[in-house]
Amino acid sequence: MGNIKWDEFFITGDPLILGAQVSIALTMLGVLFGLTYLKKWKWIWREWITTVDHKRIGIMYIIAAILMFFRGGIDGLLMKAQTSRPEMGLLSSQHYNEIFTTHGVIMILFMAMPFLIGLMNVVIPLQIGARDVAFPQLNALSFWLFFSGAMLFNISFVIGGSPDAGWTSYFPLAGKEFSPSIANNYYAIALQIAGIGTLMTGINFIVTILKMRTKGMTLMRMPMFTWTALVTSGIIVAAFPIFTVALALMKFDRLFGTHFFTVSSGGSDMLWANLFWLWGHPEVYIVALPAFGIFSEVIATFSRKQLFGYKSMVYATVGIALLSMVVWVHHFYTMGSGPGVNSFFSLTTMLIAVPTGIKIFNWLFTMRKGRIKLSSAMLWALAFIPTFTIGGVTGVMLAMGAADFQYHNTLFLVAHFHYVLIPGVVFAVFAGLYYWWPKMFGHMLNERLGKWHFWLFNIGFNVTFMPMFFLGLNGAVRRSYTYSAESGFAPLFLLSAIGSVILAAGFAVFCYNIYWSIRYADRNISSDPWDARTLEWATASPVQHYNFAKLPEVKSFDAFWQMKKNNEGLTLKDSEIEEIHMPSNSGQPFMMCVIFGVVGFFLVFEWFIPAAIASVGIIVGLIYRSFDYNDGYHIPVEEISKTESTWRNEKGEVHKHVG
Amino acid sequence: MSANVNTSLPLEYQTHQSRMNILGFWIFLGAEIVLFATLFAVYAVLYQNYAGGPTHQDIIMIKEVMIQTLLLLTSSFTCGLAIYEMRRNNVKGLISWLVITLLLGAGFLFMEINEFIHYIHEGATMQTSAFLSSFFVLLGTHGAHVTLGIGWAIIVIIQLIKRGLTPVTARKIFIIGLYWHFLDVVWIFIFTFVYLKGMVG
Ligand code: HEM
Ligand SMILES: [Cu+2]
């Protein structure tokens, strides 16, 4: 079967990987044992695995994303350790290749995107005053397909070998000719499975936002986070099919010997680069835009002012989305497209700085004369502005085609995109997590630990990546596992490595904060602890599974703020309660996750007959779904009125501050 | 999320959930357009890279392709008739026209598969050249969609027989109709840009 040698099935011989294998095995045993010991199997199946509740799906996305952050972060630390001194022997060149590849893929596709999609899941239906997304079961399927792809990708380093051609997997390197092992199949197949889930998410959120807004919530009254989620979903629908095709063609080349991207028989390796970045650049904005939305919410709330220039924010978001489709060539100026093409793409790329600049100024003006409260969430937003601007300004430097010949493929570029992605995405999800944590769990994250987390992570981040700009300008190339002592790079590399340790310490504090808060944080908090402005705060924390007993009515932007100010719509009379219709749980999405994982695994190893047999399961799953006429269930009035009385005070009001 | 029923609309649009499903499917078709556009773009880049293998003129069987085109176009028409019967609440007419649609679709598929087998016997395989790789994958993707559409329609017809015409079954039929017309449109592009353009060189 296939071309795998059985003695190479499990990767052996490397102590690092052996350690990972042992720890994976122990963790899995621990989880299985723990669930059995605590008799939690039924609970986890009923409450989580089969759930179609957008809030729980969101939380599962976030947990998975934090785990992936951990994995990707370890990869990052290993790379930093390897380059901390010249001629280090910690990682071989092959191992380094594998690690920067998995790091890049995991951070972008399995950390940044699911983290944001998780927050979108938790928050968007609440912000628009809805009881769930448009297609709750499809939503669960999206999550489980993402999870399937992520797990498939992650086992690569213990079974069969990790992909090693970079997160961009350029041809001809990624082709069969130069990467004969099955490792790069993992890239093509795992991302394909996760990508289907993402596409479904995009469709789901567009329909949700267009069709499920509560009464009075016009498009131009939607909170900024909802707007960015809508636009991001649009980019997903426009860009992900390109990646789907590119990955499929990659599989055809690798598995069936076609000639799309090969050098021989008329294929075109540049075709891959174009397709990849036609998706890849919009992908950057898929993760950046919702992050901008989070900052908008956080900055408005903690400046206690309405978001400045709301309309221009909306137009800027749409403008960025459109421009993001016409800049992809800036990733390969050096590949000889000629000065005309390069100039065009330089121009479009620099144009993106305009709407982005508008956003930056809007945030600054929102804060101007605001009564700023320096909560942990706000700290991330404040730090975002200057650091992201560094990322943006270096981006404009890279955008100039002629100048890029100097920067291309150096650590300058690596520093640039980390300065965009870490402030632009990671800071945002941290801000969002501190901000919405009480909404999700009914208690806050510890603010003091939050400050430690913030300062360590921030200082660590800057110390890690600032030196890389200078290393890059001095000629240190990216994706290189070592350098000589004569190069003179050693001091800056060492400084950068020290920074990454501080950064890791920040992440550790973050994990400890989660642990501490779950155990000890005060449960007796207001449902609106930040005195916030949008509808997700108009209901209980943690949110009841039906979200709103009575759907709120919106009369203006910052709907909840207005409701509090005018003291209207906050109360709930028993007579107003009606039965609520909710969708039923389903095990089908999880089964699809398992089946897709099995099919994917067989395909990775090029065992076509087992793969074909297993994919019958996919068809059965789809048919099962088609015949499923389960129409959900109704929550009786008494149950609603009981639930509501547990969190509303005597007057039937939500807590309100507004000052 | 109450039923929110509006009986003045056609059956398939009556519930809020159905309206959302139909909008969602339109957006899905948008994604499908991007998918096929990408495949067309790939074909446009590679279509002259024969790598010493057969060219368009060497292999294309234009007569068979004309018949395929006719079959598929007719099936789109009969699919329209099916929806027309659905609007008239005529379940029997609806099912009959749907079955005819699927038979025409199956005829198309049968001919396409024969065409592919013929090419392969001529030594024109997916592995021969970049042109043929892109040719087979573009056509194959369309063919796979038609296959999927047929299977899916059969399943929905079974539900239609079991449950009669309800807002849910009507919506499912309507969505399949959209899908089927979409595949027809894609075929028109394939016919024009792959076959006709290939014939003139
Ligand atoms: C948490 C701390 C992080 C550290 C210490 C870190 C470190 C690194 C290092 C050392 C490299 C490779 C440099 C080289 O080319 O030799 C790299 C590459 C990369 N990183 Fe990170 N990174 C971190 C976070 C992130 C995040 C949050 C993202 C994305 C959201 C990200 C995305 C990438 C990508 C896409 C690459 C390129 C991979 C490739 O060359 O194929 N990183 N990172
Ligand atoms: Cu780009």
mmCIF file of N, CA, C and O in Angstrom, chain A residues 85-114:
data_model
loop_
_atom_site.group_PDB
_atom_site.id
_atom_site.type_symbol
_atom_site.label_atom_id
_atom_site.label_comp_id
_atom_site.label_asym_id
_atom_site.label_seq_id
_atom_site.Cartn_x
_atom_site.Cartn_y
_atom_site.Cartn_z
ATOM 1 N N ARG A 85 22.245 31.293 19.294
ATOM 2 C CA ARG A 85 23.696 31.384 19.140
ATOM 3 C C ARG A 85 24.058 30.919 17.738
ATOM 4 O O ARG A 85 23.332 30.125 17.136
ATOM 5 N N PRO A 86 25.193 31.391 17.196
ATOM 6 C CA PRO A 86 25.613 30.897 15.889
ATOM 7 C C PRO A 86 25.914 29.401 15.944
ATOM 8 O O PRO A 86 26.376 28.909 16.975
ATOM 9 N N GLU A 87 25.629 28.709 14.849
ATOM 10 C CA GLU A 87 25.946 27.282 14.721
ATOM 11 C C GLU A 87 25.387 26.454 15.864
ATOM 12 O O GLU A 87 26.034 25.530 16.338
ATOM 13 N N MET A 88 24.200 26.759 16.332
ATOM 14 C CA MET A 88 23.588 25.929 17.373
ATOM 15 C C MET A 88 23.212 24.579 16.806
ATOM 16 O O MET A 88 22.908 24.456 15.620
ATOM 17 N N GLY A 89 23.203 23.572 17.670
ATOM 18 C CA GLY A 89 22.879 22.231 17.205
ATOM 19 C C GLY A 89 21.561 21.691 17.736
ATOM 20 O O GLY A 89 21.332 20.492 17.725
ATOM 21 N N LEU A 90 20.685 22.583 18.195
ATOM 22 C CA LEU A 90 19.444 22.080 18.785
ATOM 23 C C LEU A 90 18.554 21.429 17.737
ATOM 24 O O LEU A 90 18.045 20.334 17.928
ATOM 25 N N LEU A 91 18.360 22.112 16.608
ATOM 26 C CA LEU A 91 17.526 21.585 15.538
ATOM 27 C C LEU A 91 18.377 21.381 14.295
ATOM 28 O O LEU A 91 19.221 22.218 13.972
ATOM 29 N N SER A 92 18.123 20.298 13.573
ATOM 30 C CA SER A 92 18.774 20.124 12.273
ATOM 31 C C SER A 92 18.075 21.035 11.266
ATOM 32 O O SER A 92 17.004 21.569 11.545
ATOM 33 N N SER A 93 18.679 21.189 10.107
ATOM 34 C CA SER A 93 18.055 22.063 9.106
ATOM 35 C C SER A 93 16.684 21.520 8.717
ATOM 36 O O SER A 93 15.714 22.274 8.584
ATOM 37 N N GLN A 94 16.580 20.207 8.576
ATOM 38 C CA GLN A 94 15.285 19.618 8.214
ATOM 39 C C GLN A 94 14.232 19.898 9.292
ATOM 40 O O GLN A 94 13.110 20.297 8.999
ATOM 41 N N HIS A 95 14.647 19.718 10.527
ATOM 42 C CA HIS A 95 13.716 19.932 11.626
ATOM 43 C C HIS A 95 13.282 21.406 11.678
ATOM 44 O O HIS A 95 12.119 21.727 11.914
ATOM 45 N N TYR A 96 14.228 22.303 11.430
ATOM 46 C CA TYR A 96 13.889 23.726 11.409
ATOM 47 C C TYR A 96 12.860 24.017 10.313
ATOM 48 O O TYR A 96 11.888 24.745 10.524
ATOM 49 N N ASN A 97 13.085 23.398 9.146
ATOM 50 C CA ASN A 97 12.121 23.595 8.050
ATOM 51 C C ASN A 97 10.728 23.164 8.466
ATOM 52 O O ASN A 97 9.735 23.843 8.189
ATOM 53 N N GLU A 98 10.666 22.015 9.113
ATOM 54 C CA GLU A 98 9.351 21.508 9.519
ATOM 55 C C GLU A 98 8.714 22.455 10.528
ATOM 56 O O GLU A 98 7.511 22.722 10.483
ATOM 57 N N ILE A 99 9.545 22.966 11.413
ATOM 58 C CA ILE A 99 8.971 23.766 12.490
ATOM 59 C C ILE A 99 8.485 25.123 12.004
ATOM 60 O O ILE A 99 7.410 25.577 12.400
ATOM 61 N N PHE A 100 9.231 25.777 11.109
ATOM 62 C CA PHE A 100 8.665 27.070 10.668
ATOM 63 C C PHE A 100 7.433 26.859 9.808
ATOM 64 O O PHE A 100 6.535 27.705 9.768
ATOM 65 N N THR A 101 7.368 25.701 9.148
ATOM 66 C CA THR A 101 6.171 25.429 8.351
ATOM 67 C C THR A 101 4.954 25.224 9.247
ATOM 68 O O THR A 101 3.909 25.869 9.080
ATOM 69 N N THR A 102 5.101 24.319 10.230
ATOM 70 C CA THR A 102 3.935 24.068 11.087
ATOM 71 C C THR A 102 3.607 25.307 11.909
ATOM 72 O O THR A 102 2.439 25.621 12.118
ATOM 73 N N HIS A 103 4.618 26.040 12.339
ATOM 74 C CA HIS A 103 4.369 27.268 13.096
ATOM 75 C C HIS A 103 3.490 28.228 12.292
ATOM 76 O O HIS A 103 2.467 28.709 12.779
ATOM 77 N N GLY A 104 3.891 28.486 11.054
ATOM 78 C CA GLY A 104 3.145 29.450 10.237
ATOM 79 C C GLY A 104 1.721 28.986 9.995
ATOM 80 O O GLY A 104 0.759 29.741 10.169
ATOM 81 N N VAL A 105 1.575 27.723 9.593
ATOM 82 C CA VAL A 105 0.239 27.215 9.283
ATOM 83 C C VAL A 105 -0.636 27.227 10.522
ATOM 84 O O VAL A 105 -1.784 27.684 10.502
ATOM 85 N N ILE A 106 -0.093 26.731 11.620
ATOM 86 C CA ILE A 106 -0.901 26.620 12.829
ATOM 87 C C ILE A 106 -1.287 27.993 13.351
ATOM 88 O O ILE A 106 -2.445 28.242 13.703
ATOM 89 N N MET A 107 -0.339 28.914 13.374
ATOM 90 C CA MET A 107 -0.650 30.230 13.916
ATOM 91 C C MET A 107 -1.736 30.916 13.103
ATOM 92 O O MET A 107 -2.645 31.525 13.657
ATOM 93 N N ILE A 108 -1.653 30.841 11.794
ATOM 94 C CA ILE A 108 -2.626 31.584 11.000
ATOM 95 C C ILE A 108 -3.945 30.836 10.888
ATOM 96 O O ILE A 108 -5.010 31.385 11.152
ATOM 97 N N LEU A 109 -3.883 29.554 10.515
ATOM 98 C CA LEU A 109 -5.135 28.856 10.211
ATOM 99 C C LEU A 109 -5.765 28.184 11.413
ATOM 100 O O LEU A 109 -6.973 27.981 11.431
ATOM 101 N N PHE A 110 -4.966 27.798 12.385
ATOM 102 C CA PHE A 110 -5.529 27.051 13.500
ATOM 103 C C PHE A 110 -5.475 27.824 14.815
ATOM 104 O O PHE A 110 -5.904 27.326 15.841
ATOM 105 N N MET A 111 -4.894 29.027 14.804
ATOM 106 C CA MET A 111 -4.920 29.841 16.004
ATOM 107 C C MET A 111 -5.694 31.130 15.729
ATOM 108 O O MET A 111 -6.775 31.335 16.266
ATOM 109 N N ALA A 112 -5.137 31.984 14.855
ATOM 110 C CA ALA A 112 -5.743 33.299 14.646
ATOM 111 C C ALA A 112 -7.186 33.183 14.156
ATOM 112 O O ALA A 112 -8.109 33.779 14.733
ATOM 113 N N MET A 113 -7.396 32.409 13.105
ATOM 114 C CA MET A 113 -8.737 32.367 12.533
ATOM 115 C C MET A 113 -9.755 31.758 13.492
ATOM 116 O O MET A 113 -10.801 32.370 13.732
ATOM 117 N N PRO A 114 -9.506 30.574 14.052
ATOM 118 C CA PRO A 114 -10.509 30.035 14.984
ATOM 119 C C PRO A 114 -10.714 30.892 16.223
ATOM 120 O O PRO A 114 -11.833 30.944 16.752
#
